[in-house]
CSV table of C-alpha atoms in Angstrom, one decimal:
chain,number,residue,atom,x,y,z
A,1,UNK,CA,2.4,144.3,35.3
A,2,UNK,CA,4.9,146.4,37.2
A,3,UNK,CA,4.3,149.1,34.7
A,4,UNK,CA,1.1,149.8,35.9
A,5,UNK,CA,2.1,150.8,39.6
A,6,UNK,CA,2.9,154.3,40.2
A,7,UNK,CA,6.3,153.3,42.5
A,8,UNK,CA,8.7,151.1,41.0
A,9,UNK,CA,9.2,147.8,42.5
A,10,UNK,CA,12.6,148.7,44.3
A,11,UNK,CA,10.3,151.7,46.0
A,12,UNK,CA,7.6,149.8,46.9
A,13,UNK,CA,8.6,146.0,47.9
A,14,UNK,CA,10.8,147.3,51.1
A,15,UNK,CA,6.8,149.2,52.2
A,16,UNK,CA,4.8,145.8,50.8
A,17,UNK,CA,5.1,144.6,55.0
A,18,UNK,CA,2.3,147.2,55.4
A,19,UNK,CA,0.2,145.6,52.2
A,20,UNK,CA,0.5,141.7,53.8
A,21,UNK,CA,-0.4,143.2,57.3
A,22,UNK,CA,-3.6,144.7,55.4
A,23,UNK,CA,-4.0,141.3,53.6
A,24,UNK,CA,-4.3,139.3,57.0
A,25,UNK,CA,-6.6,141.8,58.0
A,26,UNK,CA,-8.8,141.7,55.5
A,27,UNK,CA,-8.6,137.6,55.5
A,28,UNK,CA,-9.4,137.7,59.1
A,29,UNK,CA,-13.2,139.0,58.3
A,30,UNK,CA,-15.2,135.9,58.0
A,31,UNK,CA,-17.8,137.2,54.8
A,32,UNK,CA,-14.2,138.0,52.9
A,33,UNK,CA,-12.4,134.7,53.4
A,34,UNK,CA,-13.2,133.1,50.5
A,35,UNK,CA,-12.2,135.6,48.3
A,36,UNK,CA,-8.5,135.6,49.9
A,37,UNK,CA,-8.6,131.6,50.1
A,38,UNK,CA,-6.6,130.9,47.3
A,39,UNK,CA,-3.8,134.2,47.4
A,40,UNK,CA,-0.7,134.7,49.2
A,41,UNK,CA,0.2,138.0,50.7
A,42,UNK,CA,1.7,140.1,48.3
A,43,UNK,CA,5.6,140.1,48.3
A,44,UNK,CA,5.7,141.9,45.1
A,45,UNK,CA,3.8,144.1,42.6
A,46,UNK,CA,3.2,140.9,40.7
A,47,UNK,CA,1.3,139.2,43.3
A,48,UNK,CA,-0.5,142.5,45.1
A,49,UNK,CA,-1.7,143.0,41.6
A,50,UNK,CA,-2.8,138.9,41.5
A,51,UNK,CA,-5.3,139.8,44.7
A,52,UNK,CA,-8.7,140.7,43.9
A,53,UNK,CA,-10.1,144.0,43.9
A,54,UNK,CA,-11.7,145.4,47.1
A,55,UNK,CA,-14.9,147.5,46.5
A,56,UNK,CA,-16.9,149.6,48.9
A,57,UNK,CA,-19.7,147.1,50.2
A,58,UNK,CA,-16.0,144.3,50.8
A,59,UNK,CA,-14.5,147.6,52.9
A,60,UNK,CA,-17.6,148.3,54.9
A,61,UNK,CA,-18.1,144.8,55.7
A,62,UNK,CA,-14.5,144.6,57.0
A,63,UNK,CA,-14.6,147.9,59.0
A,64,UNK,CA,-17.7,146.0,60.6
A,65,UNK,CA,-15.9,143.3,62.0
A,66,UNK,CA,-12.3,144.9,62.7
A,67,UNK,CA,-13.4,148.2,64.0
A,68,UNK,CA,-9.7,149.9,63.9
A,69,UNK,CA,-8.2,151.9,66.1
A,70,UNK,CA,-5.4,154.3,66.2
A,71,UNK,CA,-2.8,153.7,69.1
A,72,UNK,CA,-2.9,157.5,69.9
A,73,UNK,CA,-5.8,160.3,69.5
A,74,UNK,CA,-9.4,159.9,69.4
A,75,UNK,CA,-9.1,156.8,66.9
A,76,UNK,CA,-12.3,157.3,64.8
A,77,UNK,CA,-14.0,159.8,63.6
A,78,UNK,CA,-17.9,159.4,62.3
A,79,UNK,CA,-18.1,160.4,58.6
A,80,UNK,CA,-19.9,159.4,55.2
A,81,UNK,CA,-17.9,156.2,54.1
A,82,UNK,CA,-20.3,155.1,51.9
A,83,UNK,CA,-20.0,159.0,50.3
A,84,UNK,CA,-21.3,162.4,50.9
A,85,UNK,CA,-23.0,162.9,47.8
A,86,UNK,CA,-25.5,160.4,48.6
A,87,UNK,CA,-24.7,157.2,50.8
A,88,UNK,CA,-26.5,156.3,54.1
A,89,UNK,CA,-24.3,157.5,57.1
A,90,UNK,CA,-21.6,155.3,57.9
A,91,UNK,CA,-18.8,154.2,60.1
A,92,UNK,CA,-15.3,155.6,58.7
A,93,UNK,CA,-11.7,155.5,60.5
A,94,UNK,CA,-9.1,157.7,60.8
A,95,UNK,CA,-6.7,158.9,63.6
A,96,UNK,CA,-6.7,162.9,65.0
A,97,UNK,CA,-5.0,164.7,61.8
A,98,UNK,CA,-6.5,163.0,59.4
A,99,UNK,CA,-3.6,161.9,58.0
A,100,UNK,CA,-2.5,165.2,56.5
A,101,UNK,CA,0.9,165.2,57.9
A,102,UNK,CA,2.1,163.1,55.6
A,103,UNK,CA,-0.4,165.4,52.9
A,104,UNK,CA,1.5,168.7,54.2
A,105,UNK,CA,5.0,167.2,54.1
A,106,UNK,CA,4.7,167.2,49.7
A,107,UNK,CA,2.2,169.6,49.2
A,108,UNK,CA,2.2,172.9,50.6
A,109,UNK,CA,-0.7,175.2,49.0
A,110,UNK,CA,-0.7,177.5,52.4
A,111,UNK,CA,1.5,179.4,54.4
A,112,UNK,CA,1.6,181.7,57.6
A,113,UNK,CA,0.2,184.5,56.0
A,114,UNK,CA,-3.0,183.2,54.4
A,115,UNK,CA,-6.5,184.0,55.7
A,116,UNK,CA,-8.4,180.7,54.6
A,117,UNK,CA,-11.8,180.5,54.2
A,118,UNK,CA,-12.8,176.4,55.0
A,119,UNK,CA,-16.0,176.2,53.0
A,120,UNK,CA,-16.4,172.4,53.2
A,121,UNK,CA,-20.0,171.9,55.2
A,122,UNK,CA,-19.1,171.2,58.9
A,123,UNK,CA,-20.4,168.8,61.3
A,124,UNK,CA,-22.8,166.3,60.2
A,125,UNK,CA,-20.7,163.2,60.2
A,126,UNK,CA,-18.9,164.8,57.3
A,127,UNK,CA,-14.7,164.2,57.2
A,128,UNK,CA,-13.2,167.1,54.5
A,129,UNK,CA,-14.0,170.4,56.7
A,130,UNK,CA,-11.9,169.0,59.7
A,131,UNK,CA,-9.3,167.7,57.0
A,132,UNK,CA,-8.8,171.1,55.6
A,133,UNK,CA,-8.5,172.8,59.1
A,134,UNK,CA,-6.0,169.7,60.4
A,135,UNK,CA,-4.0,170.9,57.0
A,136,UNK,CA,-4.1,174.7,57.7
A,137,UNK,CA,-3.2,173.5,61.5
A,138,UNK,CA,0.1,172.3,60.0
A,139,UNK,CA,0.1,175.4,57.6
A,140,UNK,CA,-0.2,177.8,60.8
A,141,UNK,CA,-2.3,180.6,58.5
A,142,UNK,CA,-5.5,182.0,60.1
A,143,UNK,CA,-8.8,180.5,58.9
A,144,UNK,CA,-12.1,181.7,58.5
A,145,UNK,CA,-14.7,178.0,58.9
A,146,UNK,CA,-18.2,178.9,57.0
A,147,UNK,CA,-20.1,175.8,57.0
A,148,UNK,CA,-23.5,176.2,55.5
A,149,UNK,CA,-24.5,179.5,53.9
A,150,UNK,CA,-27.8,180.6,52.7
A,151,UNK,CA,-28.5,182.1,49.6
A,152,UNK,CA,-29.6,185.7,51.4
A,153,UNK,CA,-26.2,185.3,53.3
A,154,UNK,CA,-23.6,185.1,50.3
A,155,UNK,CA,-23.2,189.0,49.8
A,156,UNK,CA,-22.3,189.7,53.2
A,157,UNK,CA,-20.3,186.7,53.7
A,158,UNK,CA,-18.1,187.8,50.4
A,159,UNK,CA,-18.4,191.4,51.6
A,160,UNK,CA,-17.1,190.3,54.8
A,161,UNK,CA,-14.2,188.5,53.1
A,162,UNK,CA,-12.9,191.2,50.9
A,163,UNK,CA,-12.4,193.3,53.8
A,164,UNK,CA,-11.1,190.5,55.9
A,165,UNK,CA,-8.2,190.2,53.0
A,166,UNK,CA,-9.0,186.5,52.4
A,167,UNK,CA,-6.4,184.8,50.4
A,168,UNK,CA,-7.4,181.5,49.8
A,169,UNK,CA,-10.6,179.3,50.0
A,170,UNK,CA,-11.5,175.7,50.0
A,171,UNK,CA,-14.6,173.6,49.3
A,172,UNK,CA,-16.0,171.2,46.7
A,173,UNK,CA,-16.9,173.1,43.0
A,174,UNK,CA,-20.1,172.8,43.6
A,175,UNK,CA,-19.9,174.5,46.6
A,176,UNK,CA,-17.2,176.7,45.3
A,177,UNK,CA,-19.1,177.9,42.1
A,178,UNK,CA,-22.2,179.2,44.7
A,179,UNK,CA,-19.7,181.2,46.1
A,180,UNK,CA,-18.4,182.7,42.6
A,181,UNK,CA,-21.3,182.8,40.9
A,182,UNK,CA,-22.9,185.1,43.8
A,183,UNK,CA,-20.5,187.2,43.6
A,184,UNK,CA,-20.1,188.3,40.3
A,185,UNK,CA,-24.0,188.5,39.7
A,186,UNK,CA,-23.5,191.0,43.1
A,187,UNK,CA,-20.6,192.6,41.3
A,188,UNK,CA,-18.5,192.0,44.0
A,189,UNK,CA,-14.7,191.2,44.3
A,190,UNK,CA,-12.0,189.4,46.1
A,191,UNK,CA,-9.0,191.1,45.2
A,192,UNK,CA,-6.7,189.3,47.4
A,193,UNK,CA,-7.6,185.5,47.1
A,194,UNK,CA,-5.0,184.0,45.0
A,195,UNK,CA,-5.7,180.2,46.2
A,196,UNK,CA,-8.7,178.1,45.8
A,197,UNK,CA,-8.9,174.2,47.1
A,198,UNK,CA,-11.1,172.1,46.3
A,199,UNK,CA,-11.4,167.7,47.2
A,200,UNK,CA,-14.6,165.7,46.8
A,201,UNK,CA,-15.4,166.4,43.0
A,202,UNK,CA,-14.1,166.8,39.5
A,203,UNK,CA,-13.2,170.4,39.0
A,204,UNK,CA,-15.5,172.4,37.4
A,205,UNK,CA,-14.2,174.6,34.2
A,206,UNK,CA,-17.2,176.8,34.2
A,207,UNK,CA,-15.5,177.8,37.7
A,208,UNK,CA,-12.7,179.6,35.4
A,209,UNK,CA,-14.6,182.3,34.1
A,210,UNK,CA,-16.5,183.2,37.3
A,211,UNK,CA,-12.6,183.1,39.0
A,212,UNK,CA,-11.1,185.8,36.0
A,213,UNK,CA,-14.4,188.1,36.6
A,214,UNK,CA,-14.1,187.8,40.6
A,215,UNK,CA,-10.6,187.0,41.5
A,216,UNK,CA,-8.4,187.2,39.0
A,217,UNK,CA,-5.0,186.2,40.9
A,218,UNK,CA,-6.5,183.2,41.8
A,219,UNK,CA,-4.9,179.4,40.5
A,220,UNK,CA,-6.3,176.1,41.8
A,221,UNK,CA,-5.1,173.3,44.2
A,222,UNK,CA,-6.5,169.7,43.8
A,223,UNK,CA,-6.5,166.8,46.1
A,224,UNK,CA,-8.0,163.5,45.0
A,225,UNK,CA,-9.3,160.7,47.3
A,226,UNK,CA,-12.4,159.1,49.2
A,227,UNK,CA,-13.3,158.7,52.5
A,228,UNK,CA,-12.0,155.5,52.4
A,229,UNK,CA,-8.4,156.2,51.0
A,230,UNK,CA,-8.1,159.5,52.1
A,231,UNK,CA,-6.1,162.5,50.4
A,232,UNK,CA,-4.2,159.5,47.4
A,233,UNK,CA,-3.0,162.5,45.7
A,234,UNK,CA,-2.4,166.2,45.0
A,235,UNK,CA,-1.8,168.8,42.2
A,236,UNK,CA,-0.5,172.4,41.6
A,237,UNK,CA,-1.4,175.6,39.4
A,238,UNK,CA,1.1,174.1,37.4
A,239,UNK,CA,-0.6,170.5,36.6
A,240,UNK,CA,-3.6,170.0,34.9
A,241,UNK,CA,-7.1,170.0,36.9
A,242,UNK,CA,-7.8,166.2,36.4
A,243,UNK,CA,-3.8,165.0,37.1
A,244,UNK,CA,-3.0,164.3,40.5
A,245,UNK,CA,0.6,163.4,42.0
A,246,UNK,CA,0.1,160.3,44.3
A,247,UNK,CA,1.6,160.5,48.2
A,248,UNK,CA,4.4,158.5,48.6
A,249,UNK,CA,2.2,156.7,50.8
A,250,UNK,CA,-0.1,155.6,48.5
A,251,UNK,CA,0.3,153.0,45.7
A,252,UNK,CA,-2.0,154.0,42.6
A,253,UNK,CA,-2.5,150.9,40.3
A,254,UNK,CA,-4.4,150.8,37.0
A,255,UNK,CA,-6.2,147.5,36.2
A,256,UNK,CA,-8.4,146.3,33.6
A,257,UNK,CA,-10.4,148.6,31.7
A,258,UNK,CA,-8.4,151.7,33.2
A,259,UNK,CA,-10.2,151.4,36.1
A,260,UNK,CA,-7.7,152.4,39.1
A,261,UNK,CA,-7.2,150.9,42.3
A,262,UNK,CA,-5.4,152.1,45.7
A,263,UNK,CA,-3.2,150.5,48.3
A,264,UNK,CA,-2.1,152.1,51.1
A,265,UNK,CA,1.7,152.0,52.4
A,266,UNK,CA,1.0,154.3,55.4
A,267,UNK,CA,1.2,151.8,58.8
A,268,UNK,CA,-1.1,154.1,60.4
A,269,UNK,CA,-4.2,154.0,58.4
A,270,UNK,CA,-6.8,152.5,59.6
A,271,UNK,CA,-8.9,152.1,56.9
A,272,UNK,CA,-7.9,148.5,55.2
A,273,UNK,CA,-7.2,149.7,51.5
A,274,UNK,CA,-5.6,147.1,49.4
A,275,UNK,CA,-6.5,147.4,45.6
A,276,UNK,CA,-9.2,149.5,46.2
A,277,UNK,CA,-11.5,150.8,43.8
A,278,UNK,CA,-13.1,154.0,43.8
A,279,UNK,CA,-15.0,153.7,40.3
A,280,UNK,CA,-12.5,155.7,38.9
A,281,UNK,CA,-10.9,155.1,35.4
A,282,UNK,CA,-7.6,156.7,34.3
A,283,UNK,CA,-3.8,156.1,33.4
A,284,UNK,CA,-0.1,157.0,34.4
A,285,UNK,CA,1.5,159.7,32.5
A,286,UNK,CA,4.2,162.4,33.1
A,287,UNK,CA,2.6,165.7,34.0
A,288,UNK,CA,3.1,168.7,32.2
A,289,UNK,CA,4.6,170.7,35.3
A,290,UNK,CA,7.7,168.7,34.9
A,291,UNK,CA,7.8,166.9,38.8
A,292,UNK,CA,9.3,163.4,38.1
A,293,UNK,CA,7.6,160.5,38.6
A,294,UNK,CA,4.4,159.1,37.4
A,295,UNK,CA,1.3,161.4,37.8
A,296,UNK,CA,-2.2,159.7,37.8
A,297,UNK,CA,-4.9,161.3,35.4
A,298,UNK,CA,-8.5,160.9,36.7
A,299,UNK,CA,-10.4,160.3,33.1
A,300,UNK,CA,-13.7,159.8,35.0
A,301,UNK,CA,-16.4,157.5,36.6
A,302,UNK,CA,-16.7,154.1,35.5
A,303,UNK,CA,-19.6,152.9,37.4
A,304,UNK,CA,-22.4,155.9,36.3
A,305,UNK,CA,-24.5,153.6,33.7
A,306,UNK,CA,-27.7,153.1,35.7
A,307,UNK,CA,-30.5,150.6,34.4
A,308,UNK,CA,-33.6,152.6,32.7
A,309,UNK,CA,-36.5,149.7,31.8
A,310,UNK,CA,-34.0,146.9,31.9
A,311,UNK,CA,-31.2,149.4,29.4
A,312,UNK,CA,-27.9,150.8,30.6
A,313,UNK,CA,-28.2,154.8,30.5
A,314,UNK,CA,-24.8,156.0,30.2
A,315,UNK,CA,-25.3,159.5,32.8
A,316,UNK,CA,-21.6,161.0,32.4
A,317,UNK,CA,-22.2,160.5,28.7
A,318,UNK,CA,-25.6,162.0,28.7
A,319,UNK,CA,-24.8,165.2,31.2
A,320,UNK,CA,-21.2,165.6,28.8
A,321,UNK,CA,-23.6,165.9,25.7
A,322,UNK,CA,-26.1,168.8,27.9
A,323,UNK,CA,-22.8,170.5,29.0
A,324,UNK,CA,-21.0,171.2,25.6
A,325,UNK,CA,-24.8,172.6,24.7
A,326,UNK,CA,-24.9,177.1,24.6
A,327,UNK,CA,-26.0,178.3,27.7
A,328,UNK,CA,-25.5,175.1,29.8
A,329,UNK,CA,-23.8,175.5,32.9
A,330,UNK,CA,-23.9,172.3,34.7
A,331,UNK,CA,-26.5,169.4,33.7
A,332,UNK,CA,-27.7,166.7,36.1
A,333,UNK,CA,-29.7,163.7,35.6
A,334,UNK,CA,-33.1,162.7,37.9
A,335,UNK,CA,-34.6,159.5,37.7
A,336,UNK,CA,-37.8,159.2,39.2
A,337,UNK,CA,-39.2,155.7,40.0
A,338,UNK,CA,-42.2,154.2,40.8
A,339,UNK,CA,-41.9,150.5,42.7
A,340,UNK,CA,-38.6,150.5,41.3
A,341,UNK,CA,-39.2,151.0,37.2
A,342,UNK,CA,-38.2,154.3,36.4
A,343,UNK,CA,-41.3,156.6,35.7
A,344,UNK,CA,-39.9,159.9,34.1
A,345,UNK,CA,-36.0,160.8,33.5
A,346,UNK,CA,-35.6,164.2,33.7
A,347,UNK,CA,-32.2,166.4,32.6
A,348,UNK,CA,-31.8,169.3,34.6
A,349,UNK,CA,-30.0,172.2,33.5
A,350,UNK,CA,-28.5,175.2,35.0
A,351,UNK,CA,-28.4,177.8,32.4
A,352,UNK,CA,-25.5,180.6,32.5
A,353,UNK,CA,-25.8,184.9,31.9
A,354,UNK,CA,-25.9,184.1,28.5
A,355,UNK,CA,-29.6,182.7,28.4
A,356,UNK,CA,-31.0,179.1,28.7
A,357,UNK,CA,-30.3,176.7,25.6
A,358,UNK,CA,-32.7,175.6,23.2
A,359,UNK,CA,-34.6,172.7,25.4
A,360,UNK,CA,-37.1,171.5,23.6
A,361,UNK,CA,-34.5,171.1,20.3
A,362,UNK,CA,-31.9,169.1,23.0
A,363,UNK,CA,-34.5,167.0,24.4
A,364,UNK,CA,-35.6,165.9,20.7
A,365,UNK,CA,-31.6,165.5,19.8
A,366,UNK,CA,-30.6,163.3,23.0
A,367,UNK,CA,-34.4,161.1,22.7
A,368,UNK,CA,-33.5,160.4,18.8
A,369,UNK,CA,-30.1,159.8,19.8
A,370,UNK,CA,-29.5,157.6,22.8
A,371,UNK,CA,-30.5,154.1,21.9
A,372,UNK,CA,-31.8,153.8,26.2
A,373,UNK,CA,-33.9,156.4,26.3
A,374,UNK,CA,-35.5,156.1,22.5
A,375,UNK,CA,-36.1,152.2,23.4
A,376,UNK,CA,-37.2,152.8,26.9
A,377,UNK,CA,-39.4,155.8,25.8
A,378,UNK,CA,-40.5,154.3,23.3
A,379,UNK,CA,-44.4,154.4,24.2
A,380,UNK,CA,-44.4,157.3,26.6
A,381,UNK,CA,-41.5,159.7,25.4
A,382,UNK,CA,-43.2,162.5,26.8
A,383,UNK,CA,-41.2,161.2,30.4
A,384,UNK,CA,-38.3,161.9,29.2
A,385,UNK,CA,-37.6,165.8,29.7
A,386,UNK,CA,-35.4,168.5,29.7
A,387,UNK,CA,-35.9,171.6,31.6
A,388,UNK,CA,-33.6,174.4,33.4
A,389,UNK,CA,-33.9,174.9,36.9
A,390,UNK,CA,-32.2,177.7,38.8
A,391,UNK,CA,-30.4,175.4,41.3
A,392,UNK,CA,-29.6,171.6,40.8
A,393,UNK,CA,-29.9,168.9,43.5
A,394,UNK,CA,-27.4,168.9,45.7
A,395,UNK,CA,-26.8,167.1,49.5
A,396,UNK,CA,-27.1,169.4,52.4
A,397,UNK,CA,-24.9,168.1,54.6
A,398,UNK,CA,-22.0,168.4,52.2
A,399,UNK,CA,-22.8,171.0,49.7
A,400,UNK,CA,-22.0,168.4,46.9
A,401,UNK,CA,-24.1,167.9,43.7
A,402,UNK,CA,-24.2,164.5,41.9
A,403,UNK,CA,-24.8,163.9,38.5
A,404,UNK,CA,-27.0,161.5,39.3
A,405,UNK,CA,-30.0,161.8,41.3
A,406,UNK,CA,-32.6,159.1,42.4
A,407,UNK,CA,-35.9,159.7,43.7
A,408,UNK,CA,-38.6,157.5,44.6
A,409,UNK,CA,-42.2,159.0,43.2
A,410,UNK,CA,-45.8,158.8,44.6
């Protein structure tokens, strides 16, 4: 099983003391000590891979019970745990930095002369607009934070940033592709931004063509994680957008079905990660940018089929299929129920400069050919529809857009 681990067992066992104490922790929690009954603490990759898999109900309910500290700094900080695109508010943990010292000391995307633009929402109980300013702390560039921006406000914001010589900028895509799209409907143009950063999402390749027609020197810079792992890893320019390099601090592990799990090897996290499981599938593989070492490749969730009238709707399958359609910018599903039966599915779709697709032709080629929504549609297939919208759904505390959306009708 050691193959499956992105250290090598020599790397990893002398750092495994952090993975027992994290054990014990999570043992200690009364509603989890059954699952740990019958496991030892992991002393190798063998056995850390024998332990089952923590998911994000497990890590809520131990954070409930241990309520972690940090020995220095403020020791928590109040963020989404349960996610920002659309979880309740929760209690997360991390220490003052956000543990992007260790981020900082292997990726390096800023330097002293960048003017950054943080564009990750602020405030709000939301963690990745004070983990990009703890990272341009350590960067010592000046930095520009946004927050929120309204749609009347982007042209003078992005007027504002030419002249301000703003070279890089940071937020989720969805966030980042407002920003882009504005300005090259406005005709306007950042000359000197040659970085953009993005965490929180999948990145966006509609996002290239809005980049060559507004700023044209600018390459991407990923980091992967949750607000339960944190930053796991980073890429480069250099490395494709869905391949991430793991910290050295983080152990990436791919289990069963390719679904990936994450164990931290930092001593100071607070958060109790031991094969943790985002819902993320993907594989090991050697980048193309050359770096040695195993590189993890995000292929995507696992855990977006949703239950339509008792069948499994497949929504990164279904939003794939409405993005590789003409005109089709960025689909999303909604799924509006009624005393919890779904009552109308509706795919949304954000329509590009080139015009909107043919909708009524899509909506006759998905019903005939996803077996959910031709079975569960059977009798009423007029609630099933397609339709373009000039903005889709997103949260607005964090700026991010899901693909799926849930809604409870009247």
């Amino acid at each position: 099983m050691t193959d499956l681990f992105s250290l090598p067992a020599a790397t990893a066992g002398p750092q495994l003391h952090v993975a027992r104490r994290t054990f014990e922790r999570l043992r200690s929690v009364p509603e989890l000590a059954r699952r740990y009954a019958d496991c030892g603490a992991p002393r190798s990759l063998d056995d850390l891979a024998a332990l089952p898999p923590l998911d994000k109900d497990a890590l809520n309910t131990a954070l409930a019970h241990l309520e972690p500290r940090a020995e220095r700094g403020a020791g928590a900080t109040w963020l989404f745990q349960s996610g920002g695109s659309t979880g309740a508010p929760k209690v997360g943990h991390a220490p003052t930095g956000f543990y992007m010292t260790g981020v900082h000391a292997q990726w390096q995307p800023l330097d002293h002369d960048d003017v950054f633009v943080n564009a990750w929402g602020a405030g709000r109980m939301w963690g990745a607009h004070f983990l990009a300013a703890a990272l341009a702390d350590l960067s010592g560039c000046r930095i520009l934070a946004v927050g929120s921006v309204t749609t009347d406000e982007y042209a003078d914001w992005l007027t504002f940033f030419a002249a301000a010589g703003v070279t890089a900028i940071g937020g989720t895509p969805s966030v980042l592709r407002l920003w882009f799209a504005h300005a090259r409907a406005a005709g306007l143009q950042l000359p000197a931004l040659r970085k953009v950063l993005w965490l929180g999402e999948a990145w966006q390749p509609q996002l290239a063509a809005d980049l060559a027609a507004v700023a044209p020197r600018a390459r991407r810079w990923g980091m992967f994680g949750s607000t339960e792992t944190w930053v796991v890893g980073t890429n480069t320019p250099d490395c494709p957008a869905d391949t991430f390099h793991p910290l050295p601090e983080q152990l990436v592990h791919v289990g069963a079905e390719d679904l990936l799990d994450f164990t931290t090897l930092n001593p100071d996290m607070l958060n109790p990660v031991l094969r943790y499981r985002t819902g993320d599938a993907g594989t090991l593989l050697a980048c193309p940018c050359g770096r040695p070492g195993p590189a993890m490749r995000v292929l995507g969730r696992r855990d977006s089929v949703v239950q339509v009238r008792g069948l499994g709707l497949h929504v990164d399958e279904l939003i794939a299929r409405a993005e590789r359609e003409p005109g089709v910018n960025r689909a999303q599903v909604l799924i509006t129920e009624q005393r919890g039966r779904a009552a109308t599915v509706e795919l949304l779709l954000l329509t590009g400069p080139d015009g909107p697709a043919d909708v009524e032709r899509l909506r006759r080629d998905l019903l005939s050919a996803t077996f959910t929504l031709s079975t569960a549609f059977q009798h009423d297939p007029e609630s099933f529809r397609v339709r373009p919208v000039d903005e889709l759904i997103s949260n607005d505390r964090t700026g991010k857009t899901a693909g799926l959306v849930v809604r409870e009708g009247s």
